[in-house]
C-alpha atoms as a printed R data frame, in Angstrom:
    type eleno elety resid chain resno        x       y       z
1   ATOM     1    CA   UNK     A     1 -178.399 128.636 113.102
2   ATOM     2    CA   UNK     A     2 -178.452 132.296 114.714
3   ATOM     3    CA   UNK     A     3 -181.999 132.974 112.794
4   ATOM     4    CA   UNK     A     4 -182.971 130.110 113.151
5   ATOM     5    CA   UNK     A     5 -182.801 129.812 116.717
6   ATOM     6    CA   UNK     A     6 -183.985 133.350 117.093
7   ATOM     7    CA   UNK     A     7 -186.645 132.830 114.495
8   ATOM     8    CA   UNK     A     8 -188.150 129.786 116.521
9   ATOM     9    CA   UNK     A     9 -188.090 131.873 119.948
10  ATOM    10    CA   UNK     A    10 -190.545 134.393 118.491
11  ATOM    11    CA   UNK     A    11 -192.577 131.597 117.137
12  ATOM    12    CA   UNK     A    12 -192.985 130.532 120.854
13  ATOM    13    CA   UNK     A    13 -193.956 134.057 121.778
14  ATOM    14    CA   UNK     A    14 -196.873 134.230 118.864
15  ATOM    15    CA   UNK     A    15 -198.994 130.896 119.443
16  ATOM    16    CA   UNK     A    16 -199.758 131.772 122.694
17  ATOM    17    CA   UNK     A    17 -200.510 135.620 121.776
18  ATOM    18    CA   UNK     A    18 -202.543 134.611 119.226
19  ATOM    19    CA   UNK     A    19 -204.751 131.778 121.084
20  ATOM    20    CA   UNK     A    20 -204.587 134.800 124.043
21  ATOM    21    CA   UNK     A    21 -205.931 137.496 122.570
22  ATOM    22    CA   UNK     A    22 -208.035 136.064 119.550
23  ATOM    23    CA   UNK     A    23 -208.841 132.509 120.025
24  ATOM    24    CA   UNK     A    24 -209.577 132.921 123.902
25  ATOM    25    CA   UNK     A    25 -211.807 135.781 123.495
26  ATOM    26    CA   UNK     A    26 -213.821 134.698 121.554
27  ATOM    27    CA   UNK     A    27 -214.482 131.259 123.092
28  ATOM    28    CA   UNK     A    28 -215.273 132.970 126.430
29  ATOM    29    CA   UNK     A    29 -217.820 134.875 124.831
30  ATOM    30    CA   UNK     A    30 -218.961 131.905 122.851
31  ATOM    31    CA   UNK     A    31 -219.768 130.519 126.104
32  ATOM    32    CA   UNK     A    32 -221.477 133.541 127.914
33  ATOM    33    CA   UNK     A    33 -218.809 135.756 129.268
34  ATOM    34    CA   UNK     A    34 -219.889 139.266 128.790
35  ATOM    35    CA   UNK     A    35 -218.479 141.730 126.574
36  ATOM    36    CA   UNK     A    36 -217.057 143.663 129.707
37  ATOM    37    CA   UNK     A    37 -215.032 139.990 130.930
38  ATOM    38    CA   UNK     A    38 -214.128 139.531 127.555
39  ATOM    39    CA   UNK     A    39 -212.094 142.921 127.128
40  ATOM    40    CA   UNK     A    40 -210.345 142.279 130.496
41  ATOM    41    CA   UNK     A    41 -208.987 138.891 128.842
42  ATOM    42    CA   UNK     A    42 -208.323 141.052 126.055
43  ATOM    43    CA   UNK     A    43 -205.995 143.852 128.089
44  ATOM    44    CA   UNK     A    44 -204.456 141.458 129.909
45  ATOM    45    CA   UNK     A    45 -203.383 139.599 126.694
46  ATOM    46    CA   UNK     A    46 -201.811 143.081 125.811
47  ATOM    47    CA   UNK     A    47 -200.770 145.094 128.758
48  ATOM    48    CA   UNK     A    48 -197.358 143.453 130.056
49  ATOM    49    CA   UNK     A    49 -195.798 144.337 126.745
50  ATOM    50    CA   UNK     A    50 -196.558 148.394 127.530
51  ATOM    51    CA   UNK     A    51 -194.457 147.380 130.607
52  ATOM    52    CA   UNK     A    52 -191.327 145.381 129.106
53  ATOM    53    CA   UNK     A    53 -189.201 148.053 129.261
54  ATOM    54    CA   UNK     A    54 -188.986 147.475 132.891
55  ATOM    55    CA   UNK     A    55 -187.682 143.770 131.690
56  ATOM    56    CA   UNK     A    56 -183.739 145.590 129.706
57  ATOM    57    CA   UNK     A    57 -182.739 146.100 133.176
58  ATOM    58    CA   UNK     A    58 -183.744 142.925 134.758
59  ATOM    59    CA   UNK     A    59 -182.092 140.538 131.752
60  ATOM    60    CA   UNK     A    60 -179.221 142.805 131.848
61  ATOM    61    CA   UNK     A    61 -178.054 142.626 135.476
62  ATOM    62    CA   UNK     A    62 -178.884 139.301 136.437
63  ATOM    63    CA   UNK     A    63 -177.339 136.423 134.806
64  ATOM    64    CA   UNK     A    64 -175.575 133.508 135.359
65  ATOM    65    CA   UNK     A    65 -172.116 133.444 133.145
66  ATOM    66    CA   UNK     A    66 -171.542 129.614 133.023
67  ATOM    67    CA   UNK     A    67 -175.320 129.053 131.147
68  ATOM    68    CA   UNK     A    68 -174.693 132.449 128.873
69  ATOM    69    CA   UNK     A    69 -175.767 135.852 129.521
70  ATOM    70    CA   UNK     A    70 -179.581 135.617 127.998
71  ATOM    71    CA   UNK     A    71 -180.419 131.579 128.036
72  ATOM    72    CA   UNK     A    72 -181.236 131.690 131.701
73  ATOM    73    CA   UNK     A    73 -183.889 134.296 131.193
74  ATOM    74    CA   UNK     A    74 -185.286 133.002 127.469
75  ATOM    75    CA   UNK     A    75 -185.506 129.018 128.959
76  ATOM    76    CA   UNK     A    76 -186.535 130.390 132.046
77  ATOM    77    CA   UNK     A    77 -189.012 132.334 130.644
78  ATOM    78    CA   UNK     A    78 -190.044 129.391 127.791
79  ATOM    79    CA   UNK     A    79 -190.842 127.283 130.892
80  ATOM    80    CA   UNK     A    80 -193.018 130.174 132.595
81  ATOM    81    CA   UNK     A    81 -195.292 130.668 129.586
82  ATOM    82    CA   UNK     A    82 -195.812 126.677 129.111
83  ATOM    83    CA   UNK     A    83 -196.370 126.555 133.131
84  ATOM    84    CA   UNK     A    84 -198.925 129.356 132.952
85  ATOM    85    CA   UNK     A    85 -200.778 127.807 129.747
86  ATOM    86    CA   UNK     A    86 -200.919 124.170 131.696
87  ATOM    87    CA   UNK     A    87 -202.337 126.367 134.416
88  ATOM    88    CA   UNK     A    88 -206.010 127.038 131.993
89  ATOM    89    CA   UNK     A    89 -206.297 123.104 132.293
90  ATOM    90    CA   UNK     A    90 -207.973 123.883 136.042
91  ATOM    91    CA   UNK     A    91 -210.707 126.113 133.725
92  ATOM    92    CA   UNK     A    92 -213.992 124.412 132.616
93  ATOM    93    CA   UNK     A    93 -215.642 127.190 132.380
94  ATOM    94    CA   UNK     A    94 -214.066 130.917 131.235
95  ATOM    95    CA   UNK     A    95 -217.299 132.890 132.353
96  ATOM    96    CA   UNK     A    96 -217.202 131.128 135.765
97  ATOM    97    CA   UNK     A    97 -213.840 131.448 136.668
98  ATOM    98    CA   UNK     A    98 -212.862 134.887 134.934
99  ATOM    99    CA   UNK     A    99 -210.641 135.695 137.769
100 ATOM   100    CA   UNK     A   100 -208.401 132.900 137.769
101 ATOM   101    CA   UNK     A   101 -208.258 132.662 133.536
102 ATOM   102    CA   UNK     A   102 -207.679 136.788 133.951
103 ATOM   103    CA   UNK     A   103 -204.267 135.816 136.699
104 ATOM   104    CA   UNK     A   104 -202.903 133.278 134.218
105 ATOM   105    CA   UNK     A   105 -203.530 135.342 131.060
106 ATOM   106    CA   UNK     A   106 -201.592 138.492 132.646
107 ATOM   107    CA   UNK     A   107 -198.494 135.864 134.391
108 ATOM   108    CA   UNK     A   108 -198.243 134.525 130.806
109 ATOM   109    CA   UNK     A   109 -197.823 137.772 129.109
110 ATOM   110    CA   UNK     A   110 -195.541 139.004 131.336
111 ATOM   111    CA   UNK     A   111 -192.868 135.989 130.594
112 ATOM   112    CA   UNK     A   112 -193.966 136.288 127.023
113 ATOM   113    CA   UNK     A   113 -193.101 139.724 127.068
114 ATOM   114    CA   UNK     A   114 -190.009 138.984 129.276
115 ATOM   115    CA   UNK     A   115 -189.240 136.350 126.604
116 ATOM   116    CA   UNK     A   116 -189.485 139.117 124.030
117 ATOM   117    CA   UNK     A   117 -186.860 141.318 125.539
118 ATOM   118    CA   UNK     A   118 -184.408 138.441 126.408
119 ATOM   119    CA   UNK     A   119 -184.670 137.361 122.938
120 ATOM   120    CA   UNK     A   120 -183.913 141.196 121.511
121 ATOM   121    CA   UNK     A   121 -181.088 141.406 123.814
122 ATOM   122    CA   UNK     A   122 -179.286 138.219 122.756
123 ATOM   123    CA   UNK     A   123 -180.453 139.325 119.216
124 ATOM   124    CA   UNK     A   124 -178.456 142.625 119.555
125 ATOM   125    CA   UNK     A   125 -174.996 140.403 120.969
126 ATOM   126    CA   UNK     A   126 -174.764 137.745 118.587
127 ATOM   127    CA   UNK     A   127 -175.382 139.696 115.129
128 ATOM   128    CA   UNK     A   128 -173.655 142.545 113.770
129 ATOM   129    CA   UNK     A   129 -175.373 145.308 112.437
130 ATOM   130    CA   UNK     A   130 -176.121 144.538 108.796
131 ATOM   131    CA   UNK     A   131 -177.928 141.710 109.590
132 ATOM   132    CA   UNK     A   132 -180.377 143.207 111.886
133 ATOM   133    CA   UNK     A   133 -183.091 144.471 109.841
134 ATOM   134    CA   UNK     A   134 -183.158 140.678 108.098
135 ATOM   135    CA   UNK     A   135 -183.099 139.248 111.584
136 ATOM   136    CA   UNK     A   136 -185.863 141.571 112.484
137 ATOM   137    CA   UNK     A   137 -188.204 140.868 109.962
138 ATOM   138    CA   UNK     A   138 -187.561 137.585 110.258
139 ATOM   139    CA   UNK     A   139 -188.837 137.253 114.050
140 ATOM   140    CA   UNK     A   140 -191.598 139.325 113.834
141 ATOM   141    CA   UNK     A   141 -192.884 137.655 110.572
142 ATOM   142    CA   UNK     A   142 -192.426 133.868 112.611
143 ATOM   143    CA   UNK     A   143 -194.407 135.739 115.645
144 ATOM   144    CA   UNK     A   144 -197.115 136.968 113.403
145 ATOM   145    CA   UNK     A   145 -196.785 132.955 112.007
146 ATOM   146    CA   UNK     A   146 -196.856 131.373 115.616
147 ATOM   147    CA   UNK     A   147 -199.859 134.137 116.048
148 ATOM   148    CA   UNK     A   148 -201.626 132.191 113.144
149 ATOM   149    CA   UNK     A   149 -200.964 129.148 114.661
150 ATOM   150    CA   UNK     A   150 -201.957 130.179 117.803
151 ATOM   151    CA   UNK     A   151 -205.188 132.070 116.534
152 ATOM   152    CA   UNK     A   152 -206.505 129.626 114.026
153 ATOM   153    CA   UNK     A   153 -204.658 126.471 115.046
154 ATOM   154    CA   UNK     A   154 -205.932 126.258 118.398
155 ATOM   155    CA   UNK     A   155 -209.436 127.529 116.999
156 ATOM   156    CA   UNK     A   156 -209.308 124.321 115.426
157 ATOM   157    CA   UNK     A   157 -208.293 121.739 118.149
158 ATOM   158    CA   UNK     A   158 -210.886 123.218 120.304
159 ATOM   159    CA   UNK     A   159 -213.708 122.615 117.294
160 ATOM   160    CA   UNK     A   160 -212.469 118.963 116.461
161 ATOM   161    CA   UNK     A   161 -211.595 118.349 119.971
162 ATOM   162    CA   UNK     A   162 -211.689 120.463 123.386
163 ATOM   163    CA   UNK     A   163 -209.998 123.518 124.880
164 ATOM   164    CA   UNK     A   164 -207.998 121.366 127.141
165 ATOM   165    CA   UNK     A   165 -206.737 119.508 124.357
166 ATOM   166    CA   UNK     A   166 -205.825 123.076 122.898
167 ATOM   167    CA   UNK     A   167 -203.642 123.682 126.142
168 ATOM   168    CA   UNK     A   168 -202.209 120.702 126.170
169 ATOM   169    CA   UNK     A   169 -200.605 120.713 122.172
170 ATOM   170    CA   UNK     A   170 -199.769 124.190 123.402
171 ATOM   171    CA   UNK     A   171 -197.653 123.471 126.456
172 ATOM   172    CA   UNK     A   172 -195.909 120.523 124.781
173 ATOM   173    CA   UNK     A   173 -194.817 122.709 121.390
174 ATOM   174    CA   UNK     A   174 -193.767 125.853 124.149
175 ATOM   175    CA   UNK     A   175 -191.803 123.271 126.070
176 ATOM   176    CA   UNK     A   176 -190.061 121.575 123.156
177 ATOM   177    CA   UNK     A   177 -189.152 124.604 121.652
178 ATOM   178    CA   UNK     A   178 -187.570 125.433 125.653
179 ATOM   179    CA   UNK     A   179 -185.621 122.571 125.181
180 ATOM   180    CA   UNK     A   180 -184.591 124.207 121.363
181 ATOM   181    CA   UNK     A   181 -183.271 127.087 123.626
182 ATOM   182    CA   UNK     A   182 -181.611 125.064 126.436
183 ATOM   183    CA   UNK     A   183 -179.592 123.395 123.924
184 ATOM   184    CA   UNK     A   184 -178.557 125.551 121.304
């Protein structure tokens, strides 16, 4: 149940990555953002996670004990990175309203990368030592998998149907997968 749970959490963090900084790329530029707007979507896709040190601290001093020590900060932050992707339903248009896609493209990465280090942490206190490396491997190969999902998935629901309809199977698996974390 432990890799399990922790398995699905990095899941959560990789479909968004992967629609971030592959699948919405390249549909901006399909639809006439420049190469320059393009590479800010790009960096801000990227950036927070240079910065996620800064989250240790933050997920170590502030919890509340009755909920656990890290499911405040990993539901808290599940519901952050659904909130910001039902945020790119107000864009029709990436090239026309770069700003505002740019704003919820770096907010998301910084819970996703907040998600990341609340997820380590409560890695590190519920398994001992030996199991680790398994546990490791493990996340990392479901983020890479939720990446997939997230890259090509999404590529696909915007081909057979629309980039809102992308958003909105995102925002429903982030939040059930919340509700994974909430209760487990």
């Amino acid at each position: 149940m432990r890799l399990a749970t922790l398995t699905l959490l990095f899941f959560a963090q990789g479909i968004p990555w992967g629609f971030f900084a592959i699948t919405m790329p390249a549909y901006a530029a399909q639809r006439g953002l420049s190469e320059l707007g393009v590479g800010a979507l790009v960096a801000m896709s990227y950036w927070p996670y240079v910065f996620k040190w800064v989250g240790g601290p933050i997920v170590d001093s502030f919890t509340i004990p009755r909920f656990g020590k890290r499911r405040p900060w990993i539901v808290f932050s599940q519901l952050m990175l659904a909130a910001t992707d039902a945020g790119l339903l107000a864009i029709d248009d990436p090239s026309a309203q770069i700003g505002l896609l740019r704003m919820l493209i770096l907010g998301h990465t910084i819970f996703n990368a907040l998600q990341n280090v609340a997820v380590d942490a409560l890695a590190i206190d519920l398994l001992p030592p030996d199991e680790r490396g398994k546990a490791n491997g493990l996340m990392y190969g479901a983020k890479y998998a939720g990446g997939i999902v997230g890259g090509l998935g999404m590529g696909l629901v915007i081909h057979w149907w629309s980039f809102h309809a992308a958003i909105v199977v995102q925002v429903v698996i982030l939040l059930a997968i919340g509700v994974v974390a909430l209760l487990v």
